[in-house]
Short mmCIF file of C-alpha atoms in Angstrom, two decimals:
data_model
loop_
_atom_site.label_atom_id
_atom_site.label_comp_id
_atom_site.label_asym_id
_atom_site.label_seq_id
_atom_site.Cartn_x
_atom_site.Cartn_y
_atom_site.Cartn_z
CA ALA W 1 132.77 110.65 109.13
CA GLY W 2 133.91 108.17 106.46
CA VAL W 3 131.83 105.35 107.95
CA ALA W 4 128.79 107.66 108.15
CA PHE W 5 129.23 108.69 104.51
CA ILE W 6 129.47 105.08 103.32
CA SER W 7 126.43 104.05 105.40
CA GLY W 8 124.34 106.92 104.08
CA THR W 9 125.29 106.14 100.48
CA LEU W 10 124.35 102.47 100.86
CA LEU W 11 120.98 103.51 102.31
CA LEU W 12 120.44 105.86 99.36
CA THR W 13 121.29 103.13 96.85
CA ASP W 14 118.86 100.71 98.47
CA SER W 15 116.11 103.34 98.52
CA LEU W 16 116.64 104.01 94.80
CA THR W 17 116.21 100.35 93.93
CA ALA W 18 113.27 99.83 96.27
CA GLY W 19 111.53 102.98 95.06
CA VAL W 20 111.50 101.90 91.43
CA ALA W 21 110.58 98.30 92.25
CA ASN W 22 107.69 99.60 94.38
CA LEU W 23 105.87 100.58 91.18
CA ALA W 24 105.13 96.90 90.54
CA PRO W 25 101.52 95.97 91.41
CA ARG W 26 101.64 93.71 94.45
CA ARG W 27 98.76 91.48 93.35
CA ALA W 28 100.20 90.74 89.89
CA THR W 29 101.27 87.13 89.35
CA ALA W 30 103.55 87.94 86.42
CA THR W 31 104.27 90.55 83.76
CA VAL W 32 104.18 89.83 80.03
CA ARG W 33 106.50 91.89 77.83
CA ALA W 34 108.02 91.72 74.37
CA ALA W 35 111.14 89.61 74.03
CA THR W 36 114.18 91.43 72.68
CA THR W 37 117.42 90.56 70.91
CA LEU W 38 120.93 91.97 71.10
CA GLU W 39 120.38 93.72 67.76
CA GLU W 40 117.43 95.76 69.03
CA GLU W 41 118.18 99.10 70.71
CA ALA W 42 114.86 99.19 72.58
CA ARG W 43 112.29 96.63 73.67
CA PRO W 44 109.43 96.48 71.12
CA ALA W 45 105.95 97.59 72.20
CA LEU W 46 103.24 95.01 72.78
CA PRO W 47 100.13 95.10 70.55
CA ALA W 48 97.18 97.09 71.88
CA ASP W 49 94.87 94.03 71.84
CA LEU W 50 97.14 91.81 73.95
CA PRO W 51 95.47 92.46 77.36
CA ALA W 52 92.07 91.45 75.94
CA ARG W 53 93.58 88.29 74.40
CA LEU W 54 95.24 87.39 77.70
CA ARG W 55 91.99 87.86 79.61
CA ARG W 56 90.35 85.27 77.38
CA LEU W 57 92.91 82.62 78.33
CA GLU W 58 91.93 79.94 80.83
CA GLY W 59 93.41 80.60 84.24
CA VAL W 60 93.84 84.37 83.80
CA ARG W 61 91.72 86.33 86.25
CA ALA W 62 92.82 89.83 85.13
CA ALA W 63 95.24 91.44 82.66
CA ALA W 64 96.01 95.15 82.34
CA GLY W 65 98.41 96.89 79.98
CA LYS W 66 100.54 99.89 80.92
CA VAL W 67 103.01 102.32 79.40
CA LEU W 68 106.10 103.23 81.45
CA GLY W 69 109.20 105.29 80.69
CA GLY W 70 111.56 108.06 81.72
CA VAL W 71 110.51 111.74 81.59
CA GLN W 72 111.90 115.11 82.68
CA LEU W 73 109.53 116.85 85.07
CA LYS W 74 109.35 120.39 86.47
CA PRO W 75 106.74 122.66 88.01
CA VAL W 76 106.03 125.60 85.71
CA THR W 77 107.11 127.99 88.49
CA GLY W 78 109.94 125.81 89.85
CA SER W 79 113.22 124.19 88.84
CA VAL W 80 113.85 121.08 86.75
CA ARG W 81 113.80 117.80 88.66
CA GLY W 82 116.12 114.88 88.06
CA PRO W 83 114.92 112.06 85.76
CA SER W 84 111.39 111.04 86.67
CA LEU W 85 109.07 108.17 85.79
CA GLY W 86 106.07 108.48 83.50
CA LEU W 87 103.26 105.93 83.82
CA SER W 88 99.85 105.42 82.21
CA TRP W 89 96.78 105.42 84.47
CA PRO W 90 95.96 101.79 85.39
CA GLU W 91 93.30 100.00 83.35
CA ASP W 92 92.32 97.68 86.22
CA ALA W 93 92.20 98.81 89.85
CA SER W 94 92.94 95.27 91.04
CA LEU W 95 96.34 95.44 89.32
CA SER W 96 97.17 99.04 90.23
CA PRO W 97 99.95 100.21 92.57
CA LEU W 98 98.35 103.68 92.65
CA GLU W 99 95.99 105.17 95.24
CA LEU W 100 94.33 108.50 94.44
CA VAL W 101 94.46 110.70 97.56
CA ALA W 102 93.32 114.02 96.06
CA GLY W 103 91.66 115.19 92.87
CA GLN W 104 90.74 112.82 90.06
CA PRO W 105 92.40 110.57 87.45
CA PRO W 106 94.14 112.41 84.59
CA GLY W 107 92.38 113.12 81.31
CA ALA W 108 93.55 114.80 78.12
CA GLY W 109 95.92 117.67 78.94
CA GLU W 110 96.26 116.53 82.55
CA ALA W 111 98.57 114.50 84.78
CA ALA W 112 98.55 113.11 88.31
CA VAL W 113 101.75 113.37 90.37
CA SER W 114 103.16 111.45 93.31
CA ALA W 115 102.45 112.79 96.79
CA GLY W 116 106.16 113.15 97.53
CA PHE W 117 106.73 115.35 94.48
CA ALA W 118 103.64 117.43 95.24
CA ARG W 119 104.80 118.01 98.82
CA SER W 120 108.44 118.83 98.04
CA ASP W 121 107.57 121.21 95.18
CA HIS W 122 104.42 122.67 96.78
CA LEU W 123 102.13 121.48 94.01
CA GLY W 124 98.38 121.07 94.28
CA VAL W 125 95.46 120.07 92.11
CA GLY W 126 95.03 122.67 89.37
CA ASP W 127 98.72 123.68 89.20
CA GLU W 128 100.77 123.22 86.04
CA VAL W 129 103.74 120.91 85.37
CA GLU W 130 106.01 120.75 82.35
CA VAL W 131 106.91 117.29 81.04
CA ALA W 132 109.73 116.70 78.56
CA THR W 133 110.37 113.40 76.74
CA GLY W 134 112.05 112.32 73.53
CA GLN W 135 108.80 113.20 71.77
CA GLY W 136 108.80 116.85 72.90
CA THR W 137 107.77 119.09 75.78
CA THR W 138 104.22 119.75 76.94
CA GLU W 139 102.51 121.59 79.79
CA LEU W 140 99.88 119.67 81.76
CA ARG W 141 97.45 120.52 84.53
CA VAL W 142 97.71 118.52 87.77
CA SER W 143 94.43 116.60 88.09
CA GLY W 144 95.26 114.53 91.16
CA ILE W 145 97.79 113.36 93.76
CA VAL W 146 98.63 109.65 94.11
CA ARG W 147 100.42 107.36 96.52
CA VAL W 148 102.29 104.25 95.32
CA ASN W 149 101.68 100.98 97.18
CA GLY W 150 101.16 102.90 100.40
CA THR W 151 104.15 105.26 99.98
CA ASP W 152 104.40 108.87 98.78
CA GLY W 153 106.26 108.06 95.58
CA ALA W 154 108.90 106.05 93.75
CA GLY W 155 111.81 106.75 96.06
CA PRO W 156 114.05 109.67 95.01
CA ALA W 157 112.50 109.62 91.51
CA SER W 158 109.30 111.63 90.96
CA LEU W 159 106.28 109.97 89.38
CA VAL W 160 103.86 111.51 86.87
CA VAL W 161 100.79 109.63 85.62
CA PHE W 162 99.00 110.27 82.30
CA ASP W 163 95.89 108.93 80.66
CA LEU W 164 96.71 106.12 78.21
CA ALA W 165 96.54 108.22 75.03
CA THR W 166 98.83 110.91 76.48
CA ALA W 167 101.29 108.31 77.82
CA ARG W 168 101.52 106.67 74.40
CA LYS W 169 102.10 110.02 72.72
CA LEU W 170 104.69 111.37 75.19
CA LEU W 171 106.60 108.12 75.67
CA GLY W 172 106.45 107.03 72.03
CA VAL W 173 104.81 103.65 72.65
CA ALA W 174 102.25 102.52 70.08
CA GLY W 175 100.70 99.76 72.21
CA TYR W 176 101.85 98.81 75.71
CA SER W 177 105.23 98.59 77.43
CA SER W 178 104.06 95.51 79.34
CA VAL W 179 100.94 93.73 80.59
CA ASP W 180 100.45 92.73 84.24
CA VAL W 181 98.62 89.43 84.75
CA LEU W 182 96.74 88.07 87.76
CA ALA W 183 96.32 84.31 87.52
CA ALA W 184 93.55 82.31 89.14
CA PRO W 185 94.62 80.23 92.19
CA ASP W 186 94.49 76.98 90.19
CA ALA W 187 96.06 78.44 87.03
CA PRO W 188 98.88 76.67 85.16
CA PRO W 189 102.45 78.01 85.38
CA PRO W 190 102.76 81.41 83.68
CA SER W 191 105.22 80.33 80.97
CA PRO W 192 102.60 78.64 78.74
CA LEU W 193 100.48 81.81 78.86
CA ALA W 194 103.07 83.76 76.90
CA GLY W 195 103.24 81.18 74.14
CA LEU W 196 99.46 81.20 73.81
CA ALA W 197 99.16 84.98 73.82
CA ALA W 198 101.52 86.20 71.09
CA ASP W 199 104.81 85.56 69.36
CA ARG W 200 108.07 86.90 70.80
CA VAL W 201 106.85 87.60 74.32
CA GLU W 202 108.26 86.55 77.68
CA VAL W 203 106.88 86.27 81.20
CA VAL W 204 108.91 87.81 84.03
CA ASP W 205 108.52 88.84 87.66
CA PRO W 206 106.59 92.17 87.93
CA ARG W 207 109.36 93.86 89.96
CA ARG W 208 111.99 92.94 87.40
CA ALA W 209 109.80 94.24 84.57
CA VAL W 210 109.36 97.63 86.25
CA GLN W 211 113.09 97.94 86.89
CA ASP W 212 113.91 97.09 83.27
CA ASP W 213 111.28 99.48 81.86
CA SER W 214 112.69 102.32 83.96
CA ALA W 215 116.32 101.39 83.31
CA GLY W 216 117.28 104.89 82.14
CA VAL W 217 116.12 106.47 85.38
CA SER W 218 117.66 103.70 87.47
CA ASP W 219 120.99 104.03 85.65
CA PHE W 220 121.14 107.77 86.31
CA LEU W 221 120.26 107.40 89.96
CA GLY W 222 122.73 104.53 90.27
CA THR W 223 125.47 106.72 88.77
CA VAL W 224 124.75 109.43 91.36
CA ALA W 225 124.95 106.84 94.13
CA GLY W 226 128.25 105.55 92.69
CA VAL W 227 129.78 109.02 92.78
CA LEU W 228 128.68 109.48 96.37
CA ARG W 229 130.08 106.07 97.26
CA GLY W 230 133.43 107.11 95.79
CA PHE W 231 133.51 110.20 98.03
CA GLY W 232 132.65 107.98 100.97
CA VAL W 233 135.55 105.63 100.24
CA LEU W 234 137.88 108.64 100.01
CA ALA W 235 136.59 110.02 103.32
CA LEU W 236 137.05 106.61 104.94
CA ALA W 237 140.62 106.36 103.64
CA VAL W 238 141.51 109.83 104.88
CA GLY W 239 139.85 109.07 108.22
CA SER W 240 141.92 105.89 108.55
#
């Protein structure tokens, strides 16, 4: 029983990490984000014109900004879910991890939700969800159901997708959290792109950027996994 508990907890931990990292667009070459210092409590937002400036650079085939952060999500007729991920609707389909499988993209007063969340909470297009963030709580209509890079969601975390204006308002981001970049095949290394684009920016791997942007959700889920791992160790010791 102890071995089974430990094995199950390790599988859960891996699925948490993989689920969040799966939000990274697979075609993206790199992600540009604001550099931060030890004195700053949160990573600064990128300016709203940065994607357009990046697209004008030689060697950049596509650039799309996004807003990403933690939210609290619940169906209006259901119970509160654990920490979930909020994401803005992609600006460029070529750099999107999302696939719309029902309904339509979200507009003002609307949100799209991950297929896994819709299935587990019996939600459909036209139903209502309540979203709470540090900026307040709002009720939104479900406009569509999405899959993420071929899966039904972001692992154990639910995913809710807003139009850009709503994402900025609910997540408190004036510009963009980050910008995904697709370089041309003969493009120069990505590091010079950041220096040409704006001051105080850095270029990182897309998967790392998603994990850092959703650190609050990942930390909570990691804490849950740690508690379960502790019970597994105890069960293994008693079993021995």
